mmCIF file of C-alpha atoms in Angstrom:
data_model
loop_
_atom_site.group_PDB
_atom_site.id
_atom_site.type_symbol
_atom_site.label_atom_id
_atom_site.label_comp_id
_atom_site.label_asym_id
_atom_site.label_seq_id
_atom_site.Cartn_x
_atom_site.Cartn_y
_atom_site.Cartn_z
ATOM 1 C CA ASP A 1 63.752 171.113 104.712
ATOM 2 C CA ASP A 2 63.093 168.272 102.265
ATOM 3 C CA PHE A 3 66.247 166.301 103.141
ATOM 4 C CA PRO A 4 66.901 166.529 106.887
ATOM 5 C CA VAL A 5 69.008 163.352 106.965
ATOM 6 C CA HIS A 6 71.214 164.732 104.188
ATOM 7 C CA ASN A 7 71.674 167.962 106.167
ATOM 8 C CA LEU A 8 72.649 166.116 109.326
ATOM 9 C CA CYS A 9 75.189 164.090 107.351
ATOM 10 C CA TYR A 10 76.575 167.227 105.720
ATOM 11 C CA TYR A 11 77.049 168.860 109.120
ATOM 12 C CA HIS A 12 78.301 165.597 110.632
ATOM 13 C CA SER A 13 80.801 167.229 112.977
ATOM 14 C CA SER A 14 77.964 168.812 114.964
ATOM 15 C CA THR A 15 75.440 165.968 114.559
ATOM 16 C CA SER A 16 74.939 163.500 117.390
ATOM 17 C CA ALA A 17 74.221 159.852 116.715
ATOM 18 C CA GLN A 18 70.930 160.163 118.590
ATOM 19 C CA GLU A 19 69.916 163.176 116.513
ATOM 20 C CA LEU A 20 70.495 161.275 113.260
ATOM 21 C CA ARG A 21 68.728 158.168 114.537
ATOM 22 C CA LEU A 22 65.641 160.149 115.588
ATOM 23 C CA CYS A 23 65.557 162.078 112.328
ATOM 24 C CA ILE A 24 65.566 158.849 110.315
ATOM 25 C CA GLU A 25 62.913 157.255 112.523
ATOM 26 C CA ASN A 26 60.633 160.284 112.175
ATOM 27 C CA GLN A 27 61.006 160.440 108.405
ATOM 28 C CA GLU A 28 58.500 158.758 106.151
ATOM 29 C CA GLU A 29 59.975 155.775 104.359
ATOM 30 C CA VAL A 30 59.474 157.120 100.883
ATOM 31 C CA GLU A 31 62.224 156.339 98.385
ATOM 32 C CA GLU A 32 61.908 159.775 96.795
ATOM 33 C CA SER A 33 63.123 161.329 100.062
ATOM 34 C CA LEU A 34 66.284 159.209 99.947
ATOM 35 C CA VAL A 35 67.636 161.039 96.883
ATOM 36 C CA ASP A 36 68.113 164.797 96.613
ATOM 37 C CA GLU A 37 68.031 166.977 93.488
ATOM 38 C CA PHE A 38 71.631 165.941 92.689
ATOM 39 C CA GLY A 39 70.784 162.253 92.883
ATOM 40 C CA MET A 40 72.713 161.958 96.123
ATOM 41 C CA THR A 41 71.743 159.729 99.021
ATOM 42 C CA ALA A 42 72.719 160.412 102.624
ATOM 43 C CA PHE A 43 75.641 158.022 102.021
ATOM 44 C CA HIS A 44 76.906 160.195 99.148
ATOM 45 C CA VAL A 45 76.675 163.266 101.370
ATOM 46 C CA LEU A 46 78.416 161.682 104.364
ATOM 47 C CA PHE A 47 81.191 160.172 102.232
ATOM 48 C CA SER A 48 81.833 163.445 100.418
ATOM 49 C CA THR A 49 82.651 165.257 103.664
ATOM 50 C CA ALA A 50 86.121 165.480 105.167
ATOM 51 C CA ASP A 51 86.625 162.740 107.748
ATOM 52 C CA PRO A 52 83.111 161.174 107.862
ATOM 53 C CA ARG A 53 82.152 159.773 111.267
ATOM 54 C CA GLY A 54 81.878 156.020 111.624
ATOM 55 C CA GLU A 55 79.060 156.096 114.159
ATOM 56 C CA LEU A 56 76.847 158.025 111.728
ATOM 57 C CA LEU A 57 77.703 155.561 108.967
ATOM 58 C CA GLU A 58 76.682 152.681 111.239
ATOM 59 C CA ILE A 59 73.295 154.317 111.808
ATOM 60 C CA LEU A 60 72.752 154.818 108.071
ATOM 61 C CA LEU A 61 73.724 151.200 107.393
ATOM 62 C CA ARG A 62 71.239 149.949 110.008
ATOM 63 C CA LYS A 63 68.366 152.188 108.924
ATOM 64 C CA PHE A 64 68.542 152.254 105.113
ATOM 65 C CA PRO A 65 68.314 149.303 102.701
ATOM 66 C CA TYR A 66 71.711 148.013 101.553
ATOM 67 C CA TYR A 67 70.902 148.499 97.865
ATOM 68 C CA VAL A 68 71.006 152.294 98.338
ATOM 69 C CA LEU A 69 74.818 151.962 98.346
ATOM 70 C CA GLY A 70 74.520 150.903 94.690
ATOM 71 C CA TRP A 71 72.716 154.056 93.577
ATOM 72 C CA LYS A 72 74.647 156.517 91.438
ATOM 73 C CA ASP A 73 74.244 160.271 91.753
ATOM 74 C CA ALA A 74 73.815 162.794 88.920
ATOM 75 C CA ASN A 75 77.588 162.618 88.295
ATOM 76 C CA GLY A 76 77.447 158.850 87.882
ATOM 77 C CA LYS A 77 79.241 158.234 91.188
ATOM 78 C CA LEU A 78 78.472 155.641 93.823
ATOM 79 C CA PRO A 79 78.723 156.702 97.467
ATOM 80 C CA MET A 80 81.959 154.731 97.829
ATOM 81 C CA ASP A 81 83.502 156.719 94.980
ATOM 82 C CA TYR A 82 83.528 159.767 97.254
ATOM 83 C CA LEU A 83 85.400 157.894 99.971
ATOM 84 C CA ILE A 84 88.246 156.910 97.688
ATOM 85 C CA SER A 85 88.613 160.147 95.740
#
């Protein structure tokens, strides 16, 4: 799969913190892999799920550059927009 971190965030209820951490560490640090075909980052995906897990968010915040939180998806939404909608 082209976006394994996105998939782990989507299926957050069955994803362990260690699993997400290892997936991110094993992924090449290429910006193109941070955004899927809908312009969504892993933050968008995690925040769009029901009841996103804080421990997974902490891992994303430690592993990805802060400016990714300012990226809009194809719908013009920031990751935080999904948390408050």
